[in-house]
CSV table of C-alpha atoms in Angstrom, one decimal:
chain,number,residue,atom,x,y,z
A,21,MET,CA,0.0,0.0,0.0
A,22,LYS,CA,2.9,2.4,0.9
A,23,SER,CA,4.6,1.8,-2.5
A,24,ASP,CA,1.2,2.4,-4.2
A,25,ASN,CA,0.9,5.7,-2.4
A,26,HIS,CA,4.4,6.8,-3.4
A,27,LEU,CA,3.8,5.8,-7.0
A,28,LEU,CA,0.5,7.8,-7.0
A,29,MET,CA,2.3,10.8,-5.4
A,30,ARG,CA,5.1,10.7,-8.1
A,31,CYS,CA,2.4,10.5,-10.8
A,32,LEU,CA,0.6,13.5,-9.4
A,33,LEU,CA,3.9,15.5,-9.2
A,34,ALA,CA,4.7,14.6,-12.8
A,35,LEU,CA,1.2,15.7,-13.9
A,36,LEU,CA,1.6,19.0,-11.9
A,37,ALA,CA,5.0,19.6,-13.5
A,38,MET,CA,3.6,19.0,-16.9
A,39,LEU,CA,0.7,21.5,-16.3
A,40,ILE,CA,3.2,24.1,-14.9
A,41,SER,CA,5.3,23.6,-18.0
A,42,VAL,CA,2.3,24.1,-20.3
A,43,THR,CA,1.4,27.3,-18.5
A,44,MET,CA,5.0,28.7,-18.6
A,45,GLN,CA,5.2,28.1,-22.3
A,46,GLY,CA,2.4,30.7,-22.7
A,47,GLN,CA,-0.3,28.3,-24.0
A,48,THR,CA,-2.9,29.6,-21.5
A,49,GLU,CA,-2.0,33.3,-21.5
A,50,THR,CA,-4.6,36.0,-21.9
A,51,PRO,CA,-4.2,37.9,-25.2
A,52,VAL,CA,-2.4,41.3,-24.9
A,53,PRO,CA,-4.8,44.2,-25.2
A,54,GLU,CA,-5.0,45.5,-28.7
A,55,GLY,CA,-2.2,47.8,-29.7
A,56,LYS,CA,0.0,47.1,-26.7
A,57,LYS,CA,3.3,45.1,-27.0
A,58,PRO,CA,5.8,44.1,-24.4
A,59,PHE,CA,8.9,46.3,-24.0
A,60,TYR,CA,10.3,45.6,-20.5
A,61,VAL,CA,10.5,42.5,-18.4
A,62,ASN,CA,11.5,42.8,-14.7
A,63,HIS,CA,12.2,39.3,-13.3
A,64,TYR,CA,13.1,37.9,-9.9
A,65,GLY,CA,14.0,34.2,-9.8
A,66,CYS,CA,14.9,32.0,-6.9
A,67,ALA,CA,17.3,29.0,-6.7
A,68,ALA,CA,16.9,26.2,-9.1
A,69,GLY,CA,18.1,22.7,-8.3
A,70,HIS,CA,21.3,22.8,-6.1
A,71,TYR,CA,23.2,20.9,-3.5
A,72,LEU,CA,22.6,22.0,0.1
A,73,LEU,CA,24.7,24.9,1.4
A,74,ASN,CA,26.0,23.1,4.5
A,75,PRO,CA,28.1,19.9,4.1
A,76,LYS,CA,26.9,18.8,7.5
A,77,ASP,CA,23.4,18.3,6.1
A,78,TYR,CA,24.9,15.3,4.2
A,79,GLU,CA,27.7,14.3,6.6
A,80,GLY,CA,25.6,14.5,9.8
A,81,PRO,CA,23.0,11.8,9.0
A,82,TYR,CA,25.6,9.6,7.4
A,83,ALA,CA,27.7,9.7,10.5
A,84,ILE,CA,24.7,8.7,12.7
A,85,PHE,CA,24.0,5.7,10.4
A,86,ALA,CA,27.7,4.8,10.2
A,87,ASP,CA,28.0,4.6,14.0
A,88,ALA,CA,24.8,2.6,14.3
A,89,ASP,CA,26.0,0.2,11.5
A,90,LYS,CA,29.3,-0.3,13.4
A,91,ARG,CA,27.3,-1.3,16.5
A,92,GLY,CA,25.0,-3.6,14.6
A,93,LYS,CA,21.9,-1.4,15.4
A,94,LEU,CA,20.5,-1.0,11.8
A,95,THR,CA,17.5,-2.8,10.5
A,96,LYS,CA,17.5,-4.1,6.9
A,97,LEU,CA,15.9,-0.9,5.8
A,98,GLY,CA,18.4,1.1,7.9
A,99,ARG,CA,21.3,-0.6,6.1
A,100,ASP,CA,19.7,0.1,2.8
A,101,ILE,CA,19.1,3.8,3.6
A,102,PHE,CA,22.7,4.0,4.9
A,103,GLY,CA,23.9,2.9,1.5
A,104,ARG,CA,21.8,5.6,-0.2
A,105,LEU,CA,23.0,8.3,2.1
A,106,ASP,CA,26.6,7.3,1.3
A,107,LEU,CA,25.8,7.7,-2.5
A,108,LEU,CA,24.2,11.1,-1.9
A,109,ARG,CA,27.1,12.2,0.3
A,110,GLN,CA,29.6,11.2,-2.3
A,111,GLU,CA,27.8,13.0,-5.1
A,112,ALA,CA,27.5,16.2,-3.0
A,113,TRP,CA,31.1,16.1,-1.8
A,114,ASN,CA,32.9,19.5,-2.4
A,115,ARG,CA,29.7,20.8,-4.1
A,116,SER,CA,28.2,22.9,-1.2
A,117,GLY,CA,25.6,25.2,-2.7
A,118,GLU,CA,26.5,24.3,-6.3
A,119,MET,CA,23.8,24.2,-8.9
A,120,THR,CA,23.0,20.7,-10.0
A,121,ALA,CA,22.7,19.5,-13.6
A,122,GLU,CA,18.9,19.4,-13.1
A,123,GLY,CA,19.1,23.1,-12.1
A,124,GLY,CA,21.1,23.9,-15.2
A,125,ARG,CA,18.5,22.2,-17.4
A,126,MET,CA,15.8,24.2,-15.7
A,127,MET,CA,17.5,27.5,-16.3
A,128,ARG,CA,18.1,26.7,-20.0
A,129,GLN,CA,14.4,25.8,-20.3
A,130,GLN,CA,13.4,29.1,-18.8
A,131,VAL,CA,15.5,31.0,-21.4
A,132,GLN,CA,13.8,29.1,-24.2
A,133,GLN,CA,10.4,30.0,-22.7
A,134,LEU,CA,11.4,33.6,-22.6
A,135,LEU,CA,12.4,33.5,-26.2
A,136,SER,CA,9.1,31.9,-27.3
A,137,GLN,CA,7.0,34.1,-25.0
A,138,PHE,CA,8.5,37.5,-26.1
A,139,PRO,CA,9.8,37.0,-29.7
A,140,THR,CA,9.1,40.6,-30.6
A,141,MET,CA,11.4,41.8,-27.9
A,142,PHE,CA,14.6,40.0,-29.0
A,143,THR,CA,15.6,42.7,-31.6
A,144,PRO,CA,19.3,43.5,-32.4
A,145,ASP,CA,19.2,46.4,-29.9
A,146,CYS,CA,17.5,44.5,-27.1
A,147,TYR,CA,19.4,44.9,-23.8
A,148,VAL,CA,19.6,42.0,-21.3
A,149,ASP,CA,20.9,42.7,-17.8
A,150,ILE,CA,21.4,39.5,-15.7
A,151,ARG,CA,22.4,39.8,-12.0
A,152,SER,CA,22.7,37.6,-9.0
A,153,ILE,CA,23.5,37.6,-5.3
A,154,MET,CA,26.9,36.2,-4.2
A,155,GLN,CA,25.8,32.6,-3.6
A,156,ASN,CA,27.4,29.9,-5.6
A,157,HIS,CA,24.2,28.4,-7.2
A,158,CYS,CA,22.7,31.9,-7.9
A,159,ILE,CA,25.9,33.0,-9.7
A,160,GLN,CA,25.8,29.7,-11.7
A,161,MET,CA,22.1,30.3,-12.5
A,162,ALA,CA,22.9,33.8,-13.9
A,163,ASN,CA,25.8,32.4,-15.9
A,164,GLU,CA,23.8,29.6,-17.3
A,165,VAL,CA,21.1,32.0,-18.4
A,166,GLY,CA,23.6,34.3,-20.0
A,167,VAL,CA,25.3,31.5,-22.0
A,168,GLU,CA,21.9,30.1,-23.1
A,169,MET,CA,20.7,33.5,-24.0
A,170,ALA,CA,23.8,34.2,-26.1
A,171,ARG,CA,23.4,30.8,-27.8
A,172,HIS,CA,20.0,31.6,-29.1
A,173,PHE,CA,20.1,35.4,-29.3
A,174,ARG,CA,23.3,36.9,-30.9
A,175,SER,CA,24.0,40.2,-29.2
A,176,ASP,CA,26.8,42.1,-27.5
A,177,ARG,CA,24.1,43.7,-25.3
A,178,ILE,CA,23.9,40.8,-22.8
A,179,SER,CA,25.5,41.6,-19.4
A,180,VAL,CA,26.0,39.1,-16.5
A,181,LYS,CA,27.1,40.4,-13.1
A,182,ALA,CA,27.4,39.1,-9.6
A,183,SER,CA,28.3,41.5,-6.9
A,184,HIS,CA,27.8,42.4,-3.2
A,185,LYS,CA,26.5,45.7,-4.5
A,186,ASN,CA,23.4,43.9,-5.7
A,187,GLN,CA,22.5,42.8,-2.2
A,188,PRO,CA,20.2,45.8,-1.2
A,189,TRP,CA,17.8,45.1,-4.0
A,190,LEU,CA,18.3,41.4,-4.5
A,191,ASN,CA,18.4,40.1,-0.9
A,192,ALA,CA,17.8,43.0,1.4
A,193,GLN,CA,18.4,42.7,5.2
A,194,ASP,CA,16.7,44.6,8.1
A,195,LYS,CA,18.1,44.0,11.6
A,196,ASP,CA,15.0,45.4,13.3
A,197,LEU,CA,12.6,43.2,11.5
A,198,LEU,CA,14.9,40.2,11.9
A,199,ALA,CA,15.0,40.8,15.6
A,200,GLU,CA,11.1,40.7,15.7
A,201,ARG,CA,11.0,37.4,13.7
A,202,ASP,CA,11.5,34.9,16.5
A,203,ASP,CA,10.2,36.8,19.5
A,204,SER,CA,9.1,34.8,22.6
A,205,LEU,CA,5.3,34.7,21.7
A,206,THR,CA,6.0,33.5,18.2
A,207,MET,CA,8.4,30.8,19.2
A,208,GLU,CA,6.0,29.6,21.9
A,209,ARG,CA,3.3,29.2,19.4
A,210,TYR,CA,5.6,27.6,16.8
A,211,ASN,CA,7.1,25.2,19.3
A,212,ARG,CA,3.6,24.1,20.3
A,213,PHE,CA,2.7,23.7,16.6
A,214,THR,CA,5.9,21.7,16.1
A,215,ILE,CA,5.1,19.3,19.0
A,216,LEU,CA,1.7,18.7,17.6
A,217,ASN,CA,3.1,17.9,14.1
A,218,SER,CA,6.0,15.7,15.2
A,219,GLY,CA,6.4,12.0,15.8
A,220,ALA,CA,9.5,10.1,14.7
A,221,GLY,CA,8.8,6.8,16.6
A,222,ARG,CA,7.7,4.7,13.6
A,223,LEU,CA,10.7,5.9,11.6
A,224,MET,CA,13.2,5.1,14.3
A,225,ARG,CA,11.7,1.6,14.7
A,226,ALA,CA,11.9,1.1,11.0
A,227,LEU,CA,15.6,2.1,10.8
A,228,PHE,CA,17.1,0.9,14.1
A,229,ASN,CA,16.7,-2.4,15.8
A,230,ASP,CA,17.4,-1.2,19.4
A,231,GLN,CA,15.2,1.7,20.6
A,232,ASN,CA,17.3,2.0,23.8
A,233,TYR,CA,20.3,2.8,21.6
A,234,VAL,CA,18.1,5.4,19.8
A,235,VAL,CA,17.1,7.1,23.1
A,236,ALA,CA,20.6,7.2,24.4
A,237,ASN,CA,22.4,8.3,21.2
A,238,ILE,CA,20.1,9.9,18.6
A,239,ASP,CA,18.0,13.1,18.6
A,240,ALA,CA,15.1,11.4,16.8
A,241,PRO,CA,13.1,14.5,15.7
A,242,ALA,CA,16.3,16.2,14.4
A,243,LEU,CA,17.3,13.1,12.4
A,244,SER,CA,13.9,12.8,11.0
A,245,GLN,CA,14.0,16.4,9.9
A,246,GLN,CA,17.4,15.9,8.3
A,247,LEU,CA,16.3,12.9,6.4
A,248,TYR,CA,13.2,14.7,5.2
A,249,ILE,CA,15.4,17.5,3.8
A,250,LEU,CA,17.6,15.0,2.0
A,251,SER,CA,14.6,13.2,0.6
A,252,GLN,CA,13.6,16.4,-1.0
A,253,ASN,CA,17.0,17.5,-2.1
A,254,ILE,CA,17.9,14.2,-3.8
A,255,HIS,CA,15.3,14.8,-6.5
A,256,GLN,CA,17.3,17.9,-7.5
A,257,THR,CA,20.4,15.8,-8.2
A,258,GLU,CA,21.5,13.4,-10.9
A,259,LEU,CA,21.3,10.6,-8.3
A,260,GLY,CA,17.6,11.3,-8.0
A,261,LYS,CA,17.2,9.6,-11.4
A,262,THR,CA,18.2,6.2,-10.1
A,263,THR,CA,17.5,6.3,-6.3
A,264,ASN,CA,15.5,8.2,-3.7
A,265,LEU,CA,14.5,8.3,-0.1
A,266,ASP,CA,10.7,8.3,-0.7
A,267,ASP,CA,10.1,5.1,1.2
A,268,LEU,CA,11.4,6.7,4.5
A,269,PHE,CA,8.1,8.4,5.3
A,270,ASP,CA,4.5,7.5,5.2
A,271,THR,CA,1.9,10.0,3.9
A,272,ASP,CA,1.1,11.4,7.4
A,273,GLU,CA,4.7,11.9,8.3
A,274,MET,CA,5.5,13.6,5.1
A,275,GLN,CA,2.6,16.0,5.6
A,276,ARG,CA,3.7,16.8,9.1
A,277,HIS,CA,7.2,17.7,7.9
A,278,GLN,CA,5.8,19.9,5.2
A,279,ARG,CA,3.4,21.6,7.6
A,280,ARG,CA,6.3,22.4,10.1
A,281,GLN,CA,8.5,23.7,7.3
A,282,ASN,CA,5.7,25.8,5.8
A,283,ALA,CA,4.8,27.3,9.2
A,284,TRP,CA,8.4,28.4,9.7
A,285,SER,CA,8.6,29.9,6.2
A,286,TYR,CA,5.3,31.8,6.9
A,287,ILE,CA,6.7,33.1,10.2
A,288,CYS,CA,9.9,34.3,8.5
A,289,TYR,CA,8.5,35.6,5.2
A,290,GLY,CA,4.7,35.8,5.4
A,291,ASN,CA,2.3,38.3,7.0
A,292,CYS,CA,2.3,36.3,10.2
A,293,THR,CA,0.5,38.4,12.8
A,294,LEU,CA,2.3,36.6,15.7
A,295,ASN,CA,5.4,38.6,15.1
A,296,GLY,CA,3.8,41.8,13.9
A,297,GLY,CA,2.8,40.9,10.3
A,298,HIS,CA,5.7,43.0,8.8
A,299,GLN,CA,8.3,40.4,7.9
A,300,PRO,CA,7.7,40.7,4.1
A,301,TYR,CA,8.8,44.4,4.3
A,302,ILE,CA,12.4,43.1,4.7
A,303,GLN,CA,12.2,42.9,0.9
A,304,ARG,CA,10.7,46.3,0.4
A,305,GLU,CA,13.8,47.5,-1.4
A,306,PRO,CA,13.3,45.1,-4.3
A,307,LEU,CA,9.7,46.4,-4.6
A,308,TRP,CA,10.9,50.0,-4.6
A,309,ASN,CA,13.4,49.0,-7.3
A,310,MET,CA,10.7,47.4,-9.4
A,311,ILE,CA,8.7,50.6,-9.3
A,312,HIS,CA,11.8,52.8,-9.9
A,313,MET,CA,12.9,50.7,-12.9
A,314,GLY,CA,9.4,50.6,-14.3
A,315,ASP,CA,9.3,54.4,-14.4
A,316,SER,CA,12.9,54.8,-15.6
A,317,ILE,CA,12.5,52.5,-18.6
A,318,MET,CA,9.4,54.2,-19.8
A,319,LYS,CA,11.0,56.3,-22.6
A,320,VAL,CA,13.7,53.9,-23.6
A,321,ASP,CA,13.6,53.1,-27.4
A,322,TYR,CA,14.7,49.4,-27.2
A,323,PRO,CA,13.4,46.4,-25.3
A,324,VAL,CA,15.0,45.6,-21.9
A,325,PHE,CA,15.2,42.5,-19.7
A,326,ASN,CA,16.3,42.7,-16.1
A,327,LEU,CA,16.8,39.1,-14.9
A,328,ARG,CA,17.7,38.8,-11.2
A,329,TYR,CA,18.6,35.6,-9.3
A,330,THR,CA,18.3,35.3,-5.6
A,331,ASN,CA,17.2,32.9,-2.9
A,332,GLN,CA,13.8,31.3,-2.0
A,333,GLY,CA,13.2,33.6,1.0
A,334,VAL,CA,13.3,36.7,-1.2
A,335,LEU,CA,10.7,35.3,-3.5
A,336,LEU,CA,8.5,34.3,-0.5
A,337,SER,CA,8.8,37.8,1.0
A,338,LEU,CA,8.2,39.6,-2.3
A,339,ALA,CA,5.2,37.5,-3.2
A,340,SER,CA,3.7,38.2,0.2
A,341,LEU,CA,4.5,41.9,0.1
A,342,MET,CA,3.0,42.3,-3.4
A,343,GLU,CA,0.0,40.2,-2.2
A,344,LEU,CA,0.1,38.0,-5.4
A,345,ASP,CA,-2.9,35.7,-5.5
A,346,ASP,CA,-3.4,34.5,-1.9
A,347,CYS,CA,0.1,35.2,-0.7
A,348,GLY,CA,-0.8,38.3,1.3
A,349,VAL,CA,-3.0,36.4,3.8
A,350,ALA,CA,-2.4,37.5,7.4
A,351,THR,CA,-3.1,35.2,10.3
A,352,ALA,CA,-1.8,34.0,13.7
A,353,ASN,CA,-3.3,30.5,13.1
A,354,LEU,CA,-0.5,28.3,11.8
A,355,ASP,CA,-3.0,25.4,11.4
A,356,SER,CA,-4.9,27.4,8.7
A,357,LEU,CA,-2.1,27.9,6.2
A,358,ASP,CA,-2.9,25.0,3.9
A,359,ALA,CA,-6.6,26.0,3.8
A,360,LEU,CA,-5.6,29.7,3.1
A,361,GLY,CA,-3.3,28.7,0.3
A,362,TRP,CA,0.0,29.9,1.8
A,363,ILE,CA,2.3,27.0,0.8
A,364,ASP,CA,6.0,27.8,0.5
A,365,THR,CA,6.8,25.1,-2.0
A,366,ARG,CA,4.0,26.5,-4.3
A,367,ILE,CA,5.0,30.2,-3.8
A,368,ALA,CA,8.8,29.6,-4.3
A,369,PRO,CA,9.5,26.2,-5.9
A,370,PRO,CA,13.0,25.5,-7.3
A,371,GLY,CA,13.4,27.9,-10.2
A,372,GLY,CA,10.4,29.9,-9.2
A,373,SER,CA,10.0,33.5,-10.4
A,374,ILE,CA,8.0,36.7,-10.2
A,375,MET,CA,8.1,38.4,-13.6
A,376,MET,CA,6.5,41.9,-14.2
A,377,ILE,CA,6.0,42.5,-17.9
A,378,HIS,CA,5.4,46.1,-19.1
A,379,TYR,CA,3.3,46.8,-22.3
A,380,ARG,CA,2.8,50.0,-24.3
A,381,ARG,CA,1.9,51.2,-27.7
A,382,ASP,CA,5.1,53.3,-28.1
A,383,LYS,CA,7.4,55.3,-25.8
A,384,ASN,CA,4.8,58.2,-25.7
A,385,ASP,CA,2.1,55.9,-24.4
A,386,ASP,CA,0.7,57.5,-21.2
A,387,ASP,CA,-1.2,54.4,-20.1
A,388,PRO,CA,1.2,51.5,-20.1
A,389,LEU,CA,0.0,48.2,-18.7
A,390,ILE,CA,1.7,45.5,-16.7
A,391,LYS,CA,1.1,41.8,-16.1
A,392,VAL,CA,2.7,39.7,-13.4
A,393,MET,CA,3.7,36.1,-14.2
A,394,PHE,CA,4.0,34.2,-11.0
A,395,ASN,CA,5.8,30.8,-11.4
A,396,GLY,CA,4.5,30.7,-15.0
A,397,HIS,CA,0.9,31.7,-14.4
A,398,GLU,CA,-0.9,35.1,-14.6
A,399,ALA,CA,-1.1,36.5,-11.1
A,400,ARG,CA,-3.9,38.3,-9.4
A,401,LEU,CA,-2.9,41.6,-7.8
A,402,PRO,CA,-4.7,42.9,-4.7
A,403,PHE,CA,-6.9,45.5,-6.4
A,404,LYS,CA,-9.3,45.5,-9.3
A,405,SER,CA,-8.5,46.1,-12.9
A,406,ASP,CA,-10.8,46.7,-15.9
A,407,CYS,CA,-8.4,44.6,-18.0
A,408,ALA,CA,-7.2,41.9,-15.6
A,409,PRO,CA,-4.8,40.0,-15.6
A,410,TYR,CA,-3.4,43.3,-17.1
A,411,TYR,CA,-3.2,46.3,-14.8
A,412,HIS,CA,-2.7,50.0,-15.5
A,413,TRP,CA,0.9,50.9,-14.4
A,414,ASN,CA,-0.3,54.1,-12.7
A,415,ASP,CA,-2.7,52.0,-10.5
A,416,VAL,CA,0.1,49.5,-9.7
A,417,LYS,CA,2.4,52.3,-8.6
A,418,ARG,CA,-0.2,54.0,-6.6
A,419,TYR,CA,-1.2,50.9,-4.6
A,420,TYR,CA,2.4,49.8,-3.8
A,421,LEU,CA,3.8,53.2,-3.1
A,422,ARG,CA,1.0,53.9,-0.6
A,423,LYS,CA,1.6,50.6,1.0
A,424,LEU,CA,5.3,51.2,1.3
A,425,TYR,CA,4.8,54.8,2.6
A,426,ARG,CA,2.4,53.5,5.2
A,427,TYR,CA,5.0,51.1,6.5
A,428,GLU,CA,7.7,53.8,6.5
A,429,LYS,CA,5.4,55.9,8.7
A,430,ILE,CA,5.0,53.0,11.1
A,431,ARG,CA,8.7,52.7,11.3
A,432,GLN,CA,9.2,56.4,11.9
A,433,ASP,CA,6.5,56.5,14.6
A,434,GLU,CA,8.2,53.5,16.4
A,435,LEU,CA,11.5,55.4,16.2
A,436,ASN,CA,10.0,58.5,17.6
A,437,GLU,CA,8.5,56.6,20.5
A,438,LYS,CA,11.9,55.1,21.4
A,439,GLN,CA,13.4,58.6,21.5
């Protein structure tokens, strides 16, 4: 029955991937309003397939199994998993944070989708600016995109840069908001939620033949979490084509891990009211930059692409701040996130993106439109439009500028109170 469940899950994931692919290729896009044409694409993308940043994520679980194996404490399944962990550890050796081959394929596919989605923009004078934060896989993503872009689109106007100077508008930081993130009330509620969504007993019995040994030597919840992370990561590697860790968890255990991970993502990047509901504003600078660039590019004669590559947290924050689809939901109830539609792996999947596309008749058009493509589908913005999913640029600016200014006033009021 368990193998049937895993087979069904893989089939559903394959179907979902196919549907996402169809959408991203533009086959379900709403026609552009008559007379308008795309002239500017402002894109934020998050990490595609990559090896985990910390080598201990691979070495730690392996060491636990190695010690148990030496002491004869592994079950048959435990010895099998030990072998698979060894294979994964070897593949990931000296590749901390490196983009995987699967990630590279994903980035090349995204370039091909851009080329097919915006054929009129790729003119000889088109300018493509590709930038990334200073993380290994993000730099590799940007380079992969640049190489693939140059292979299909011959131009000397393709620029690829990675620099710490990009940090303020590609991965902004705010020490005050970060300090509020894990306050005592929030952590009390999260820890309670974690306890209710934990339970590693069945897994430990399946892997180890001596539960006294487990109690004395192993942090069972931590090991379960580490194995869950590896079970997800292995599918982003070449090894995932021939082996996996899917049989480690039953459906209920998998859902519990996902719920805990999602709740923590919401606390850190969503409008969680437990810690004030302001965490997405950490990435307000990227939104300011999107507005600034949208205005600055208005009178330019040639098409422009700004392609930016950053981490998952930025995309989660930006989607929440922009209130795309259901991402702006605000609640203190961590149990309600699934029902409310705030799911981190849906908002920022590997290779996910937020892409704001600007349309106009010509450079003198005083009513340009925008559309936001969110992970390949047309996003709903938090206000009405007479031409949705297209929105008048002036309405977009007005809504987001007011929102940003309101928050700046809150910050200033708090500063005044402290003085």
